[in-house]
Amino acid sequence: MGYADFYRRSIEDRDAFWAEQAKLVDWETPPATICDASRPPFYRWFAGGRTNLCHNAVDRHLAQRADQAALIYVSTETGQEKVYTFRELHAEVQRMAAVLATLGVGRGDRVLVYMPMIPEAVFAMLACARLGAIHSVVFGGFASVSLASRIEDATPKVVVSADAGSRGGKVVPYKPLLDESIRLSQHKPGAVLLVDRKLAPMEKVAGRDHDWATLADRHQRTQVPCAWLDATDISYTLYTSGTTGRPKGVQRDVGGYAVALAASMKHIFLGKPGETYFSTSDIGWVVGHSYIVYGPLIAGMATILYEGLPIRPDAGIWWNLVEKYKVASMFSAPTAVRVLKKQDPAFLKKHDLSSLKALFLAGEPLDEPTARWISDGLGVPIIDNYWQTESGWPILTVANGIEKKASKFGSPGVPMYGFDVRLVHESTGEELTGAGQKGVVVLEGPTPPGFMQTVWRDDERFVQTYWSSIPGRQVYSTFDWGIRDEDGYFYILGRTDDVINVAGHRLGTREIEESISGHPNIAEVAVVGVADPLKGQVAMAFAVVKDASALVDDKARLKLEGEVMKVVDDTLGAVARPARVRFVTVLPKTRSGKLLRRAIQAVCEGRDPGDLTTIEDPAALQQIKDLVAS
Ligand code: AMP
């Protein structure tokens, strides 16, 4: 079957199509209905079915591949390298599940995972899945205020963490950050489970903090069966940035997610049991959830968990791993490739990469020079894929597992099966069907399996945020601009909202503004995303101070700039730190007081700021122009 027919079936004969895909996973009880679309936009997949993600990722492989590699851990930060077979992974996950159960974790309870890239993080996620607990992984680079807001929202029974992470050889202590965030949070978790890597000293809080190694020792052989969960139960929440400072917990189900991942591994990622998959993402992001942990394991593949930089000890480290572990499919982000592109290209030629079938890239726009450079260097197809935390798996790409289709530079590809992708006019909601017409990329319901169920504890926000932004239509907005060419390939042209994308990390500019406003001398601030050759975009801040005497000379300005950056580091984490903080006496606004972020952004990028008839004070934009030029 060609892809066009495959796709058409997924939309027009939805239930039959997904009933077939559902056979790719094990069910304790097969689903009674396939798609329950009776209460849009809350679509329920595989209702009546009972399954378990951990069973599908681990237990079901024991019969056939118990002694094959499942989890390959490589840390160039600590020099550790360890391979866990499916049998060993099964034992480790049960130990973790037993420990979590003794700490009171049961079905439906939340467990917040704030961990570096170590095997215990994967054990914790799978152990939650096993018990039917809901995990909420928070990226290890987040600072205490961000972490506190997530603890408050998820109200976890247990937090799983470690003494420290490590980046570029520098130890990043986690425990003091975690303690501070629990102090800030109104919700106090009953227990904290700590993996001691012996990288940084840890002070334990009596009665609350527990040592993983000590508790795990007591459960060497404890067996913890998989809890059979309803397909529509919650597997996890994962926080993502939007236009307000309050993080949104993207909530996902069990059965739909299992089916979506199993199908994508086959049709998109070309994954075969026994092969090795290498995703360079972090477990704190959606790619890490779907394609470091669950996807490859569900497919019976070995998955590489890599802690370290792409250029340390040298720029050949990833290719070294591809050769050593015979990686078949690899997944990374354009920024990482741009980092490698600055290194000696000889590193690409030093290793035997014959096992590699394709390199998948996602998270941000893939520019043509980067795509060509890596494609020429590796000699394998480079497959861009466009998706979001919300979708859980690719919305646009090419499904080479169904039919080999050429990728086009600059385009992530065509709509994936199950995704009814449309382009609509931002303010009229009119559908744009012609080639080359620019519109908002939206999805017509039902959204496919694996797609977010709702915003955790906030159905209203789910509807209001995602399904109500296009006038006259209830469609899901991706908040991305796009166009489609005459062959049906989509091109993504950037966000329609205030979200920016720095090195593949999604950040809300409002969130950064709120953080900067926390500095006692900042009266007002505007943050915009500005094009950057390496990171895609960087955040740029323009601030008005309360007391101008803090800006007497360049030295004083730099000092204040440093202080503001530290506030961002401390509240949101270094990922959100603006590249520059510039000081102005007034910010460009409309007469009604709305910040003209798009005009600021245009000026920063040397573009025409467009229609300025509504601007209150044109001199405000001139100040920014002068600063950028200086
Ligand atoms: P996140 O939820 O953090 O994965 O961010 C999702 C956003 O990243 C999307 O809404 C897009 O703005 C952007 N994005 C992800 N993948 C791509 C891609 N392949 N091409 C262009 N933009 C992308």
XYZ file of C-alpha atoms and ligand atoms in Angstrom:
653
model
C 0.000 0.000 0.000
C 1.283 3.450 -0.870
C 1.466 6.095 1.813
C -1.404 8.144 0.353
C -3.787 5.195 0.803
C -2.380 4.364 4.217
C -2.963 7.950 5.309
C -6.431 8.160 3.812
C -7.488 5.010 5.655
C -6.238 6.447 8.948
C -8.603 9.390 8.562
C -11.572 7.912 6.684
C -11.611 4.453 8.211
C -10.185 5.474 11.528
C -11.381 2.692 13.775
C -10.371 -0.133 11.450
C -6.987 1.478 10.886
C -6.170 1.909 14.567
C -7.620 -1.460 15.551
C -4.964 -2.932 13.295
C -2.190 -0.787 14.789
C -3.348 -1.769 18.274
C -2.195 -5.311 17.515
C 1.392 -4.081 17.750
C 1.105 -4.072 21.545
C 0.042 -6.627 24.151
C -3.337 -6.251 25.828
C -4.529 -8.032 28.935
C -8.040 -7.156 27.747
C -8.455 -5.976 24.154
C -10.190 -2.623 23.674
C -13.975 -2.562 23.391
C -14.066 0.648 21.386
C -11.315 2.158 19.268
C -11.991 5.887 19.263
C -14.583 7.395 21.548
C -15.210 10.815 20.019
C -18.439 11.498 21.886
C -17.096 14.431 23.899
C -14.806 16.520 21.697
C -12.085 17.623 22.144
C -11.593 14.931 24.804
C -10.903 11.932 22.623
C -10.575 8.573 24.345
C -8.663 5.814 22.648
C -9.060 2.072 23.139
C -11.554 2.365 25.993
C -12.269 -0.936 27.697
C -8.800 -2.207 26.859
C -6.329 -2.983 29.616
C -2.598 -2.891 29.150
C 0.632 -1.601 30.683
C 3.473 0.418 29.155
C 6.134 -1.298 31.237
C 4.858 -4.713 30.245
C 5.093 -3.714 26.603
C 8.512 -2.122 27.004
C 10.125 -4.812 29.138
C 8.254 -7.926 30.236
C 6.881 -8.985 26.900
C 10.383 -9.192 25.452
C 11.665 -11.627 28.083
C 10.474 -14.698 26.228
C 12.375 -13.848 23.064
C 15.218 -11.528 23.963
C 15.922 -11.645 27.697
C 19.666 -11.624 27.122
C 19.724 -8.952 24.453
C 20.726 -5.407 25.285
C 17.835 -3.192 26.355
C 19.403 -0.134 27.967
C 22.907 1.003 27.069
C 24.144 3.637 29.440
C 27.108 5.775 28.398
C 28.337 8.730 30.410
C 31.266 10.698 29.114
C 30.821 12.847 32.215
C 31.718 10.117 34.710
C 33.295 7.577 32.361
C 30.624 4.974 33.156
C 29.354 2.590 30.528
C 26.959 -0.226 31.283
C 24.685 -2.450 29.256
C 21.478 -3.806 30.803
C 19.803 -6.717 29.091
C 16.027 -6.986 29.083
C 16.339 -9.479 31.955
C 18.479 -7.059 33.960
C 16.272 -4.127 33.139
C 13.279 -6.175 34.286
C 14.997 -6.824 37.627
C 16.057 -3.192 38.090
C 12.613 -1.854 37.297
C 11.042 -4.254 39.780
C 13.480 -3.129 42.474
C 12.585 0.468 41.795
C 8.881 -0.375 41.752
C 9.226 -2.223 45.065
C 11.026 0.725 46.655
C 8.459 3.207 45.364
C 5.659 0.967 46.642
C 7.220 0.881 50.130
C 7.269 4.675 50.014
C 3.526 4.554 49.482
C 3.278 4.926 45.716
C 0.275 3.250 44.155
C -1.975 3.535 41.149
C -2.755 7.118 40.182
C -0.184 8.638 42.549
C 2.271 11.111 41.114
C 6.023 10.658 41.214
C 8.161 13.592 40.202
C 11.448 12.603 38.612
C 14.168 15.254 38.764
C 17.148 13.368 37.512
C 20.274 13.523 35.429
C 20.681 11.079 32.549
C 21.350 7.974 34.601
C 19.785 4.507 34.383
C 17.850 5.008 37.629
C 15.859 7.757 35.866
C 14.690 5.213 33.287
C 14.024 2.633 36.017
C 11.912 5.204 37.846
C 9.817 6.029 34.787
C 9.247 2.373 33.951
C 8.563 1.528 37.608
C 5.833 4.165 37.700
C 4.339 2.735 34.531
C 4.495 -0.706 36.130
C 2.644 0.416 39.249
C 0.172 2.601 37.413
C 1.642 5.696 39.059
C 1.871 8.900 37.023
C 5.373 10.176 36.424
C 6.232 13.775 35.890
C 9.798 14.165 34.727
C 11.276 17.628 35.164
C 14.341 18.521 33.118
C 17.444 18.477 35.321
C 18.511 21.898 34.109
C 15.500 23.616 35.655
C 16.026 25.872 38.647
C 14.233 25.755 41.980
C 11.361 28.138 41.195
C 10.418 26.240 38.018
C 10.732 22.976 39.875
C 8.648 24.282 42.778
C 5.778 25.284 40.475
C 5.816 21.796 38.976
C 5.868 20.117 42.397
C 2.932 22.256 43.397
C 0.972 21.373 40.285
C 1.740 17.647 40.251
C 1.457 17.183 44.049
C 3.736 14.140 43.981
C 3.811 11.586 46.763
C 7.475 10.931 46.061
C 10.256 12.843 44.326
C 13.065 10.790 42.795
C 16.314 12.675 42.426
C 20.082 12.464 42.732
C 22.950 14.315 44.343
C 24.029 15.926 41.099
C 24.201 16.076 37.350
C 27.286 16.861 35.360
C 27.732 18.952 32.252
C 30.969 19.393 30.372
C 32.836 17.973 33.366
C 31.257 20.440 35.763
C 29.214 19.028 38.613
C 25.755 20.553 38.935
C 24.386 19.802 42.422
C 20.673 18.925 42.352
C 19.954 18.351 46.017
C 20.202 21.965 47.246
C 17.972 23.015 44.346
C 15.453 20.338 45.194
C 15.451 21.249 48.895
C 14.861 24.878 48.001
C 12.042 24.027 45.628
C 10.303 21.858 48.228
C 10.684 24.746 50.681
C 9.058 27.089 48.143
C 6.269 24.693 47.226
C 3.039 24.601 49.198
C 2.829 20.900 48.523
C 5.379 18.830 50.411
C 6.129 15.371 48.997
C 6.014 12.634 51.623
C 9.327 11.151 50.552
C 12.389 11.932 48.483
C 14.323 9.044 47.003
C 17.923 9.924 46.260
C 20.464 8.260 44.043
C 23.888 9.079 45.435
C 26.354 9.307 42.563
C 28.986 10.624 44.949
C 29.452 13.697 42.815
C 28.335 16.238 45.405
C 27.746 16.150 49.160
C 24.127 15.610 50.194
C 22.444 16.474 53.425
C 19.462 14.273 54.130
C 16.283 15.545 55.703
C 15.408 13.037 58.424
C 12.134 11.201 57.884
C 11.738 12.516 54.336
C 14.884 11.598 52.410
C 15.779 8.028 51.537
C 18.856 6.516 49.987
C 18.106 4.505 46.844
C 20.985 2.042 47.259
C 20.001 1.171 50.850
C 16.336 0.593 50.038
C 17.088 -1.194 46.792
C 19.298 -3.619 48.657
C 16.268 -4.855 50.573
C 14.455 -5.667 47.350
C 16.993 -7.689 45.431
C 14.435 -10.263 44.411
C 11.091 -8.666 45.132
C 8.687 -9.268 42.306
C 6.270 -6.540 41.413
C 3.760 -7.512 38.745
C 2.575 -5.005 36.165
C -0.726 -3.416 37.147
C -3.212 -3.810 34.303
C -4.416 -0.314 33.607
C -7.285 1.060 31.631
C -6.094 2.263 28.243
C -7.470 5.690 29.120
C -5.672 5.917 32.481
C -2.949 8.545 32.811
C 0.629 7.453 32.158
C 2.398 10.734 32.708
C 2.356 14.485 32.714
C 5.084 16.599 31.187
C 5.237 20.335 31.648
C 5.632 22.649 28.733
C 5.859 26.377 28.192
C 3.121 28.485 26.773
C 2.255 32.122 26.668
C 1.732 32.488 30.391
C 4.219 31.827 33.135
C 2.138 29.001 34.580
C 3.431 25.700 33.188
C 0.963 23.375 31.531
C 1.005 19.713 32.436
C 0.538 17.843 29.184
C -1.319 14.680 30.176
C -1.032 11.439 28.275
C -2.843 8.111 28.422
C -1.574 4.542 28.583
C -3.064 2.540 25.712
C -3.110 5.204 23.023
C 0.468 6.141 23.771
C 1.645 2.524 23.612
C -0.030 2.003 20.237
C 1.148 5.344 18.821
C 4.746 4.624 19.756
C 4.721 1.028 18.562
C 3.282 2.135 15.225
C 5.713 5.035 14.838
C 8.711 2.826 15.542
C 7.646 0.611 12.682
C 6.352 3.078 10.107
C 8.506 6.132 10.773
C 11.633 5.204 12.711
C 12.337 1.925 10.913
C 13.061 0.178 14.208
C 13.409 -3.582 14.303
C 13.652 -5.744 17.431
C 17.262 -6.466 18.350
C 18.582 -3.296 16.715
C 19.956 -0.279 18.553
C 18.327 3.130 18.752
C 20.194 6.255 19.816
C 18.354 9.423 20.711
C 20.567 12.219 21.965
C 17.711 14.030 23.708
C 17.155 14.248 27.462
C 14.560 12.340 29.470
C 13.232 15.739 30.593
C 11.812 16.397 27.120
C 9.084 14.665 25.183
C 11.585 13.158 22.721
C 13.270 11.524 25.692
C 9.983 10.045 26.891
C 8.878 8.778 23.495
C 12.159 7.894 21.838
C 14.748 7.227 24.522
C 12.554 5.303 26.922
C 9.241 3.951 25.679
C 9.358 3.780 21.868
C 12.568 1.811 21.315
C 11.896 -0.552 24.227
C 8.333 -1.227 23.101
C 9.860 -2.110 19.730
C 12.256 -4.566 21.412
C 15.270 -2.434 20.562
C 18.249 -1.493 22.683
C 18.199 2.191 23.561
C 21.236 4.322 24.308
C 21.057 6.673 27.281
C 23.875 9.150 26.776
C 25.002 11.591 29.444
C 27.425 14.120 28.040
C 28.129 16.658 25.346
C 28.350 15.874 21.619
C 31.922 17.200 21.460
C 33.486 15.702 24.541
C 35.998 14.024 24.704
C 35.886 14.946 21.012
C 33.400 15.589 18.220
C 33.516 11.925 17.220
C 31.898 10.571 20.387
C 28.440 9.987 18.891
C 29.841 8.283 15.798
C 32.040 6.198 18.033
C 28.875 4.988 19.796
C 27.119 4.377 16.481
C 29.990 2.108 15.448
C 30.399 0.392 18.800
C 26.728 -0.401 19.358
C 25.772 -0.726 15.690
C 23.146 1.976 15.948
C 20.451 1.517 13.300
C 18.391 4.677 13.876
C 19.501 7.880 15.448
C 17.491 10.874 16.645
C 18.914 14.301 17.419
C 18.235 18.028 17.055
C 19.432 20.555 14.473
C 21.276 22.572 17.127
C 23.450 19.601 18.039
C 24.312 19.138 14.379
C 25.177 22.822 14.076
C 27.518 22.396 17.040
C 29.205 19.454 15.300
C 29.400 21.403 12.058
C 31.819 23.809 13.701
C 34.204 20.934 14.450
C 36.594 19.082 12.175
C 34.471 17.222 9.554
C 37.034 14.396 9.647
C 35.272 13.104 12.788
C 32.384 11.971 10.613
C 34.674 9.808 8.541
C 36.621 8.121 11.311
C 34.049 5.507 12.227
C 32.238 2.689 10.540
C 28.684 3.989 10.281
C 27.375 1.243 8.031
C 24.760 0.130 10.583
C 23.015 3.506 10.444
C 19.839 3.635 8.346
C 18.738 7.189 9.016
C 19.202 10.241 11.183
C 16.003 11.850 12.450
C 16.072 15.473 13.529
C 13.355 17.419 15.327
C 12.535 20.126 17.810
C 13.223 23.204 15.738
C 13.449 24.214 12.093
C 16.146 22.359 10.194
C 18.010 24.746 7.930
C 19.190 23.526 4.564
C 22.974 24.037 5.034
C 22.880 21.999 8.249
C 20.814 19.262 6.641
C 23.123 19.092 3.619
C 26.265 19.074 5.723
C 25.192 16.149 7.858
C 23.585 14.308 4.977
C 26.794 14.508 2.922
C 28.892 13.598 5.950
C 26.919 10.543 7.017
C 25.642 9.374 3.659
C 22.271 8.354 5.147
C 18.837 9.955 4.793
C 18.255 12.898 7.126
C 14.640 12.886 8.202
C 13.205 16.027 9.680
C 10.119 15.566 11.822
C 7.819 18.168 13.257
C 5.891 17.628 16.454
C 5.248 18.975 19.916
C 5.194 17.886 23.522
C 1.426 17.819 23.068
C 1.402 15.378 20.150
C 3.824 12.845 21.643
C 5.014 11.669 18.218
C 5.559 13.213 14.783
C 2.775 15.235 13.168
C 4.722 15.866 9.952
C 7.494 13.743 8.492
C 7.862 10.964 5.930
C 6.868 7.403 6.787
C 9.579 5.470 5.017
C 8.407 2.295 6.685
C 5.264 2.457 4.539
C 6.644 3.899 1.342
C 10.022 5.415 0.613
C 9.418 9.070 -0.013
C 11.972 11.728 -0.725
C 12.537 14.347 1.952
C 12.617 17.932 0.781
C 15.112 20.287 2.318
C 13.388 22.821 4.530
C 10.234 20.727 4.928
C 9.565 18.268 7.742
C 7.282 16.410 5.331
C 3.660 15.430 5.031
C 0.935 14.773 7.635
C 1.404 11.537 9.496
C -1.385 8.943 9.569
C -4.003 9.913 12.130
C -3.198 13.618 12.010
C -5.782 15.584 10.058
C -3.558 18.616 9.452
C -5.048 21.792 7.997
C -3.938 25.340 7.364
C -6.368 28.059 8.368
C -6.525 31.815 8.280
C -5.570 33.212 11.675
C -8.508 35.564 12.103
C -11.256 34.289 9.796
C -10.707 30.569 10.374
C -11.110 30.030 6.631
C -9.372 26.936 5.343
C -6.399 27.588 3.067
C -6.067 24.855 0.498
C -3.925 26.475 -2.168
C -0.211 25.839 -2.475
C 1.966 28.531 -0.919
C -0.753 30.059 1.259
C 0.431 30.883 4.735
C -1.795 29.913 7.651
C -1.900 28.505 11.146
C -1.198 24.785 11.326
C -4.183 23.191 13.038
C -5.516 19.696 13.596
C -9.075 18.645 13.030
C -10.313 16.243 15.716
C -10.196 13.448 16.633
C -6.526 13.748 17.451
C -4.778 10.382 17.105
C -3.640 7.948 19.802
C -0.708 9.247 21.841
C -1.923 12.827 21.620
C -2.377 14.702 24.913
C -5.623 13.906 26.708
C -5.951 17.254 28.440
C -4.025 19.708 30.595
C -3.445 18.021 33.947
C -6.272 19.013 36.305
C -7.429 21.735 33.961
C -9.815 20.615 31.214
C -10.953 24.197 30.821
C -7.433 25.375 30.050
C -7.023 22.560 27.512
C -10.101 23.727 25.646
C -9.377 27.426 26.025
C -5.696 27.275 25.130
C -5.637 24.796 22.314
C -9.106 24.442 20.862
C -10.547 27.941 20.959
C -8.063 30.176 19.194
C -9.446 29.928 15.657
C -12.701 31.840 15.228
C -15.718 29.742 14.418
C -13.997 26.360 14.524
C -13.101 23.852 17.142
C -9.681 22.796 15.906
C -6.431 22.197 17.773
C -3.944 24.992 17.174
C -0.259 24.131 17.060
C 0.520 27.858 17.263
C 2.881 27.415 14.338
C 2.668 29.155 10.978
C 2.969 26.951 7.958
C 2.584 26.674 4.216
C 2.081 23.671 1.982
C 3.551 23.147 -1.480
C 1.890 21.606 -4.520
C 3.058 18.116 -3.449
C 1.461 18.425 -0.016
C 4.741 18.966 1.863
C 4.496 21.408 4.742
C 6.976 24.127 5.725
C 6.955 25.503 9.261
C 7.491 29.248 9.478
C 7.685 29.949 13.208
C 5.321 30.420 16.122
C 2.164 32.492 16.148
C 2.477 33.111 19.899
C 5.137 34.336 22.307
C 6.927 31.038 22.505
C 10.531 30.907 21.325
C 12.735 27.958 20.526
C 16.297 28.043 21.827
C 18.406 25.081 20.752
C 15.250 23.006 20.455
C 14.024 24.011 23.913
C 10.672 25.677 24.020
C 10.515 28.762 26.218
C 7.750 31.237 26.904
C 9.025 34.797 26.615
C 6.454 35.817 29.256
C 7.972 33.313 31.634
C 11.402 34.900 31.179
C 9.889 38.374 31.548
C 8.242 37.360 34.818
C 11.521 35.999 36.068
C 13.479 39.168 35.152
C 10.829 41.330 36.808
C 11.831 39.578 40.023
C 15.003 41.690 40.098
C 14.360 44.593 42.509
C 15.602 47.245 40.082
C 13.626 46.152 37.022
C 10.484 48.157 36.323
C 9.507 46.604 33.030
C 10.926 44.191 30.513
C 10.306 42.766 27.070
C 11.826 39.482 25.933
C 11.900 38.427 22.298
C 13.413 35.557 20.344
C 16.077 36.591 17.852
C 17.479 34.433 15.040
C 20.811 32.848 15.931
C 23.058 30.843 13.600
C 23.820 28.155 16.202
C 20.810 27.893 18.493
C 18.100 28.761 15.980
C 16.871 31.487 18.314
C 18.149 33.190 21.448
C 16.249 35.271 23.988
C 17.013 38.976 24.018
C 15.788 41.154 26.881
C 15.119 44.901 26.911
C 14.526 46.319 30.367
C 13.583 49.593 31.976
C 15.133 50.121 35.418
C 13.508 51.737 38.438
C 16.645 53.509 39.590
C 18.769 54.768 36.689
C 21.700 55.486 38.967
C 22.480 51.776 38.610
C 23.470 52.510 35.009
C 26.090 55.235 35.466
C 28.655 53.651 33.172
C 29.329 50.544 31.081
C 30.748 48.705 34.046
C 27.589 49.319 36.048
C 25.438 48.230 33.098
C 27.358 45.000 32.758
C 27.039 44.374 36.483
C 23.267 44.823 36.356
C 23.060 42.682 33.232
C 24.930 39.937 35.086
C 22.593 40.242 38.062
C 19.517 39.962 35.871
C 20.926 36.872 34.159
C 21.555 35.335 37.560
C 17.919 35.904 38.525
C 16.888 33.954 35.416
C 19.417 31.210 36.177
C 18.092 30.930 39.710
C 14.422 30.929 38.878
C 14.149 29.188 35.511
C 17.581 27.702 34.908
C 20.394 28.494 32.504
C 18.404 27.254 29.471
C 16.221 30.333 29.744
C 19.020 32.864 30.248
C 18.823 35.685 27.671
C 21.839 36.166 25.428
C 21.825 39.887 26.333
C 19.932 42.175 28.661
C 19.909 45.724 27.285
C 18.618 48.741 29.136
C 16.243 51.309 27.660
C 14.264 54.190 29.132
C 10.972 53.133 27.577
C 9.606 50.063 25.789
C 7.772 50.238 22.461
C 4.060 49.770 23.066
C 0.790 50.390 21.315
C -1.404 53.230 22.538
C -3.449 50.666 24.384
C -0.342 49.555 26.237
C 0.416 46.278 24.428
C 4.099 45.458 24.094
C 5.191 45.435 20.453
C 7.268 42.275 20.732
C 7.136 41.494 17.017
C 8.427 44.967 16.138
C 11.275 44.588 18.650
C 12.106 41.209 17.206
C 12.117 42.565 13.656
C 14.454 45.379 14.620
C 16.810 42.942 16.369
C 16.909 40.806 13.237
C 17.479 43.818 10.984
C 14.052 43.495 9.396
C 11.375 46.065 8.715
C 9.212 46.331 11.859
C 6.089 46.668 9.706
C 3.044 48.752 10.461
C 3.762 51.098 13.356
C 0.673 53.271 13.208
C -0.420 52.143 16.651
C 2.906 52.789 18.371
C 2.753 55.164 21.325
C 6.318 56.444 21.140
C 8.410 55.773 18.000
C 11.551 56.880 19.856
C 11.257 53.731 21.974
C 11.911 51.525 18.972
C 14.709 53.822 17.842
C 16.510 53.248 21.159
C 16.445 49.514 20.524
C 17.624 50.038 16.938
C 20.575 52.083 18.190
C 21.474 49.512 20.830
C 21.363 46.666 18.322
C 23.528 48.635 15.889
C 26.083 49.560 18.560
P 8.304 21.122 22.012
O 6.925 20.930 22.523
O 9.240 21.625 23.035
O 8.799 19.906 21.300
O 8.249 22.288 20.930
C 7.390 22.181 19.831
C 7.624 23.319 18.898
O 8.957 23.228 18.345
C 6.718 23.304 17.699
O 5.469 23.897 17.971
C 7.537 24.069 16.665
O 7.437 25.455 16.881
C 8.948 23.622 16.984
N 9.370 22.474 16.154
C 9.467 21.191 16.547
N 9.919 20.414 15.556
C 10.107 21.207 14.479
C 10.550 20.991 13.133
N 10.929 19.791 12.704
N 10.594 22.065 12.304
C 10.223 23.285 12.736
N 9.806 23.548 13.986
C 9.747 22.526 14.864
